[in-house]
Coordinates of C-alpha atoms in Angstrom, one line a residue:
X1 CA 0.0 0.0 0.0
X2 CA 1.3 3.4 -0.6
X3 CA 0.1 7.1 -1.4
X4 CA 1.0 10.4 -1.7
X5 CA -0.6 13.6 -0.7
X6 CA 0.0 17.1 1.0
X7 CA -0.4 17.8 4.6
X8 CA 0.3 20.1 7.7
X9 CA 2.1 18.7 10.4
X10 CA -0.2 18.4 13.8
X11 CA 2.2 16.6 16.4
X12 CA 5.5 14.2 16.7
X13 CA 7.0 11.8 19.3
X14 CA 10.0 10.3 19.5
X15 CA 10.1 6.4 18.4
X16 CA 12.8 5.0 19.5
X17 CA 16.6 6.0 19.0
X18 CA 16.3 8.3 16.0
X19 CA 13.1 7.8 14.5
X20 CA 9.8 9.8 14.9
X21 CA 6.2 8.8 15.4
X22 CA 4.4 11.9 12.8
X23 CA 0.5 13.1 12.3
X24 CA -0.4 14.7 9.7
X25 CA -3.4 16.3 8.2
X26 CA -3.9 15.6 4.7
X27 CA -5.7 16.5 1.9
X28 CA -7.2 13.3 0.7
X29 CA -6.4 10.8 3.7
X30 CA -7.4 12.7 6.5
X31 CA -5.5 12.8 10.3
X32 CA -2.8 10.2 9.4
X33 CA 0.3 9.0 11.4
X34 CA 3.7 7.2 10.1
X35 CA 7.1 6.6 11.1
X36 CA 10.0 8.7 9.4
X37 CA 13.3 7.5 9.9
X38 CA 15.9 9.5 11.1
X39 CA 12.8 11.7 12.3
X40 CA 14.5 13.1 15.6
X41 CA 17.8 13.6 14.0
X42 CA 19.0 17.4 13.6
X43 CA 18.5 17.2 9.7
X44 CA 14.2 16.7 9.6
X45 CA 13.7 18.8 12.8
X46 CA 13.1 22.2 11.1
X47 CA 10.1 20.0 8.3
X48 CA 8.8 18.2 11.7
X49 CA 7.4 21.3 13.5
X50 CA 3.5 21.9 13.9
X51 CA 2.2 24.2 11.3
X52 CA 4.6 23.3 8.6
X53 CA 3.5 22.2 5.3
X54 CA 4.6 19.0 3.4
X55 CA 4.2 16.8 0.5
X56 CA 3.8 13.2 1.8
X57 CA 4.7 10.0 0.5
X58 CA 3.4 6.6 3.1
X59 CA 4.0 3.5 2.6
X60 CA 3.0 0.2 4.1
X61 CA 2.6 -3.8 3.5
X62 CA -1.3 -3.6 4.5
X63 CA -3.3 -0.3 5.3
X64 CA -3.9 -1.0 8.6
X65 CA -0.1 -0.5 9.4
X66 CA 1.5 2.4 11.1
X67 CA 3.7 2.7 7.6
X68 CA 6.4 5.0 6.4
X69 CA 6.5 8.3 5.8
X70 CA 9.1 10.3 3.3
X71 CA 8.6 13.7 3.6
X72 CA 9.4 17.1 2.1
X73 CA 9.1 20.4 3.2
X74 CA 6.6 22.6 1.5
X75 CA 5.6 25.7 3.4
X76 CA 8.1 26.2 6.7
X77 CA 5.9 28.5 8.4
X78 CA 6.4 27.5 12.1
X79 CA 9.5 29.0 13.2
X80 CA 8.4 32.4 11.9
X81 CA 4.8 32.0 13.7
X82 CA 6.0 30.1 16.8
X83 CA 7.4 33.9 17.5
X84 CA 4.4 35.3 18.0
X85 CA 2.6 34.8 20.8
X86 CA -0.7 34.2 19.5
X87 CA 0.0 31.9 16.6
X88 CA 2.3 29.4 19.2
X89 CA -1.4 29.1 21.3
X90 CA -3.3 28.8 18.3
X91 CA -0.9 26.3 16.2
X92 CA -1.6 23.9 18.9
X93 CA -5.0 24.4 19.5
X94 CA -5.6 24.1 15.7
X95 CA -3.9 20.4 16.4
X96 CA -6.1 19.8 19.1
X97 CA -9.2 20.6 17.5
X98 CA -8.0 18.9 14.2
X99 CA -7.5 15.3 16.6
X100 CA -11.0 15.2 17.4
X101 CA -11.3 13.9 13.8
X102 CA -11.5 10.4 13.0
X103 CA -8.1 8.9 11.9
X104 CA -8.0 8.6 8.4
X105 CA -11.1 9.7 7.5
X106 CA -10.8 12.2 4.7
X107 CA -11.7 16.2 5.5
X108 CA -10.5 17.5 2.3
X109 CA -12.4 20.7 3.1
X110 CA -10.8 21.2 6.9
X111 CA -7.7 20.7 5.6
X112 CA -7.9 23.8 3.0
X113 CA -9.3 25.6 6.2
X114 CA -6.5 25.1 8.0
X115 CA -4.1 25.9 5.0
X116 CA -6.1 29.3 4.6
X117 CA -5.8 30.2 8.4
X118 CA -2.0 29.3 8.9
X119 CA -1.0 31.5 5.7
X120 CA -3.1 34.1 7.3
X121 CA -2.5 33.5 11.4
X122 CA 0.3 36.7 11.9
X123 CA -2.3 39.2 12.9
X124 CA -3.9 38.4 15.9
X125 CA -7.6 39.7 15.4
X126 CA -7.9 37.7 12.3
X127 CA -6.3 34.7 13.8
X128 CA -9.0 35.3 16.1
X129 CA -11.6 35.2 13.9
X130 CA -10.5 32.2 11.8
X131 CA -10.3 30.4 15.0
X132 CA -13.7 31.4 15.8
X133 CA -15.3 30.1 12.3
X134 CA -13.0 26.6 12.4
X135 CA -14.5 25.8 15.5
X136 CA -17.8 26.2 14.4
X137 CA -16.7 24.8 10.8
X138 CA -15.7 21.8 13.3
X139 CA -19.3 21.0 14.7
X140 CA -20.4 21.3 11.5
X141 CA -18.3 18.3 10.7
X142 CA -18.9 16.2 13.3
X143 CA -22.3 16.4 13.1
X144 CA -23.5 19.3 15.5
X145 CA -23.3 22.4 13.4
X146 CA -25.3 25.5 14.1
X147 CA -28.2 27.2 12.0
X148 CA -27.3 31.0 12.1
X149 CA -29.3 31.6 8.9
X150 CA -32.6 32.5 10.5
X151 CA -34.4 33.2 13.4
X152 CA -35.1 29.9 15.5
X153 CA -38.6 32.0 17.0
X154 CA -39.9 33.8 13.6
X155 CA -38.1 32.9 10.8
X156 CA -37.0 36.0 9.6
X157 CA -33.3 36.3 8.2
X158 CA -31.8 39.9 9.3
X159 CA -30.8 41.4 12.3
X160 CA -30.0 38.1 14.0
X161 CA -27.8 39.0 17.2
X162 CA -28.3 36.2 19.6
X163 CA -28.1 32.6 19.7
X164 CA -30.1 29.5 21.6
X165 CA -28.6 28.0 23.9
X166 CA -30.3 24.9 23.7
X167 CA -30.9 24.6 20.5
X168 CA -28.4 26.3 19.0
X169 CA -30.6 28.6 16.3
X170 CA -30.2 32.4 15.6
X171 CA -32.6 34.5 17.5
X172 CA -33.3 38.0 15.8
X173 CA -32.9 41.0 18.1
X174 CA -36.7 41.4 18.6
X175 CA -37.7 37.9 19.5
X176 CA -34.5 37.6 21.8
X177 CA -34.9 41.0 23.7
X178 CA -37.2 39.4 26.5
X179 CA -34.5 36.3 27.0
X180 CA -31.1 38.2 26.4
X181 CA -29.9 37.6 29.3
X182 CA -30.2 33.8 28.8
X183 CA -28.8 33.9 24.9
X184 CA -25.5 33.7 23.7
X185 CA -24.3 37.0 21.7
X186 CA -24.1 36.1 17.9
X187 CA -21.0 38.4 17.1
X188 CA -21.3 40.0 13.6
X189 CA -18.5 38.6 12.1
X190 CA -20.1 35.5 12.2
X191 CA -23.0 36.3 10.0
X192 CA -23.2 36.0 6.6
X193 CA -22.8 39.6 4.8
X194 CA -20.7 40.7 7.9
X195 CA -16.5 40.1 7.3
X196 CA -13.9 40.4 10.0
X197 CA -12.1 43.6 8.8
X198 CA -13.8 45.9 11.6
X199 CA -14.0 42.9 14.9
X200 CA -13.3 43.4 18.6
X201 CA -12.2 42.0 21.6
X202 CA -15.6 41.8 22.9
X203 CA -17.0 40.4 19.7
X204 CA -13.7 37.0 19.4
X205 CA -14.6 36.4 23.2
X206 CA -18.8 36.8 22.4
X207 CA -17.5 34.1 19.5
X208 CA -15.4 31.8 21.3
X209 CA -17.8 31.8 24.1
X210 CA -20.8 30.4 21.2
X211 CA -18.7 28.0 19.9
X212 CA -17.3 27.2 23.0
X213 CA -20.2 26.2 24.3
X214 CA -21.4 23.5 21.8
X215 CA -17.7 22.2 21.6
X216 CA -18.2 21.5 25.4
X217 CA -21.6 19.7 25.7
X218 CA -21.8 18.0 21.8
X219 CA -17.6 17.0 21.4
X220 CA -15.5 17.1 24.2
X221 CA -17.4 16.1 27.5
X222 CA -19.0 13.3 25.9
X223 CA -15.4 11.8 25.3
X224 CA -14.4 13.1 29.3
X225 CA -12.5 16.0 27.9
X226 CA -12.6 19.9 28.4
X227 CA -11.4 22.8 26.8
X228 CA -7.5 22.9 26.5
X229 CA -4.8 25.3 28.2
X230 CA -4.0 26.5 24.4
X231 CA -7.3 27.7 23.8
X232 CA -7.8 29.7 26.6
X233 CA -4.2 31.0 26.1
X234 CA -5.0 31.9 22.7
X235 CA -8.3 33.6 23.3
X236 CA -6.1 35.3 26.4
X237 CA -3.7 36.5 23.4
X238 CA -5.8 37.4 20.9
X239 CA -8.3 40.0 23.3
X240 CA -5.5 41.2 25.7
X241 CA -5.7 45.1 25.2
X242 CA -2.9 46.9 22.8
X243 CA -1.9 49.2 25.8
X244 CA -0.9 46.6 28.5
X245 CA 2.2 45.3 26.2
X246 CA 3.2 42.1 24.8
X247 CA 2.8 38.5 26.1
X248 CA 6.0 36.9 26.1
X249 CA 6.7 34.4 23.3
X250 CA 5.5 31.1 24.4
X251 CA 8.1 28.3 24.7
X252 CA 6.0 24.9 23.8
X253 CA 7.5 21.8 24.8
X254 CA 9.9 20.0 22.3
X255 CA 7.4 17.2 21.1
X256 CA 10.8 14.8 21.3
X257 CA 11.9 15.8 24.2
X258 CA 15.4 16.9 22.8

């Protein structure tokens, strides 16, 4: 069995003496692991970082099998955005959200998504943003996506500003006025003739707190998980005022333990 295909590098572990244990994305074969020899040697260590960009080659005696990867550099992107604070949080929780899909089951569509976000992750309200939409392109995916296109209550398409959270519908501003208290805040970046050019601290963390949400009850408590460290670090990042200075640069753990 063999194949080749492009993919962004989520995560590696040592294997042994000089080999590596690597997980890819991919375009066609979905969240994919192989072996690469010589993985934790000197030479591979600048392809094998999370965020980078390769062109894969696997190969194994049945398809089942861990197999072999041979891979190239593409698009080295990760030592330029592991020096920004916000990109290091969101790198890995872009890997974390990426894990809760099946292994090796295809996602050609996330896997563009991720491209588009990690070519465009240096500036940190748009990073923000993008995050935002994966998560919400993510329970989509797995089943629990969200209809923001009209009001849950009346049907009606414009001026939707909240969201159920129970159900998980837009409300419009009129038939959520009574309730608002109890509804989440649909932020408009997150509606359909609305972009992210003009978005605000407030209106990631009224995002990440919608998406959130779902993530938590639908996906990750129902496999005894809860949100990561990375997130939170990145929403931290991504809403922390101009005027109080910069976060330090965030040193993540060697994935080797070199």
């Amino acid at each position: 069995m063999e194949w080749t295909d492009d993919g962004i590098v989520l995560g590696v572990r040592r294997h042994g003496e000089s080999s590596a244990i690597v997980e890819l994305l991919t375009r066609a074969h979905g969240r994919h692991l192989g072996l690469v020899r010589g993985g934790a040697g000197s030479k591979l260590r600048p392809v094998l970082q999370p965020g980078n960009s390769v062109h894969a080659g696997w190969r194994a005696r049945l398809d089942e099998h861990l197999g072999y990867y041979a891979l190239e550099g593409m698009r080295l992107r990760a030592a330029t955005l592991l020096a920004v604070p916000h990109a290091a949080y969101g790198i890995t929780h872009l890997a974390a959200l990426a894990r809760l899909l099946p292994e090796r089951d295809p996602h050609p569509e996330m896997y563009e998504t991720v491209e588009r976000i990690l070519e465009d992750f240096d500036d940190a309200t748009m990073a923000g943003a993008h995050l935002v939409r994966f998560e919400l392109a993510m329970l989509g995916e797995l089943g629990f996506g969200l209809d923001l296109s009209a009001c849950a209550a009346t049907g009606v398409t414009s001026d939707l500003i909240y969201v159920s959270p129970k159900s998980g519908g837009a409300v419009s501003r009129t038939a959520g006025e009574p309730w608002r208290d109890k509804l989440l805040r649909l932020p408009p970046f997150l509606r359909e003739d609305e972009d992210a050019a003009g978005c605000t601290a407030d209106d990631l963390r009224d995002g990440f707190a919608l998406t959130g949400r779902f993530l938590l009850r639908n996906v990750l408590e129902p496999r005894g998980q809860g949100h990561s460290d990375a997130r939170d670090g990145f929403i931290n990042a991504v809403t922390r005022p101009r005027g109080q200075g910069a976060l330090p640069v965030v040193a993540l753990p060697d994935p080797m333990g070199r």
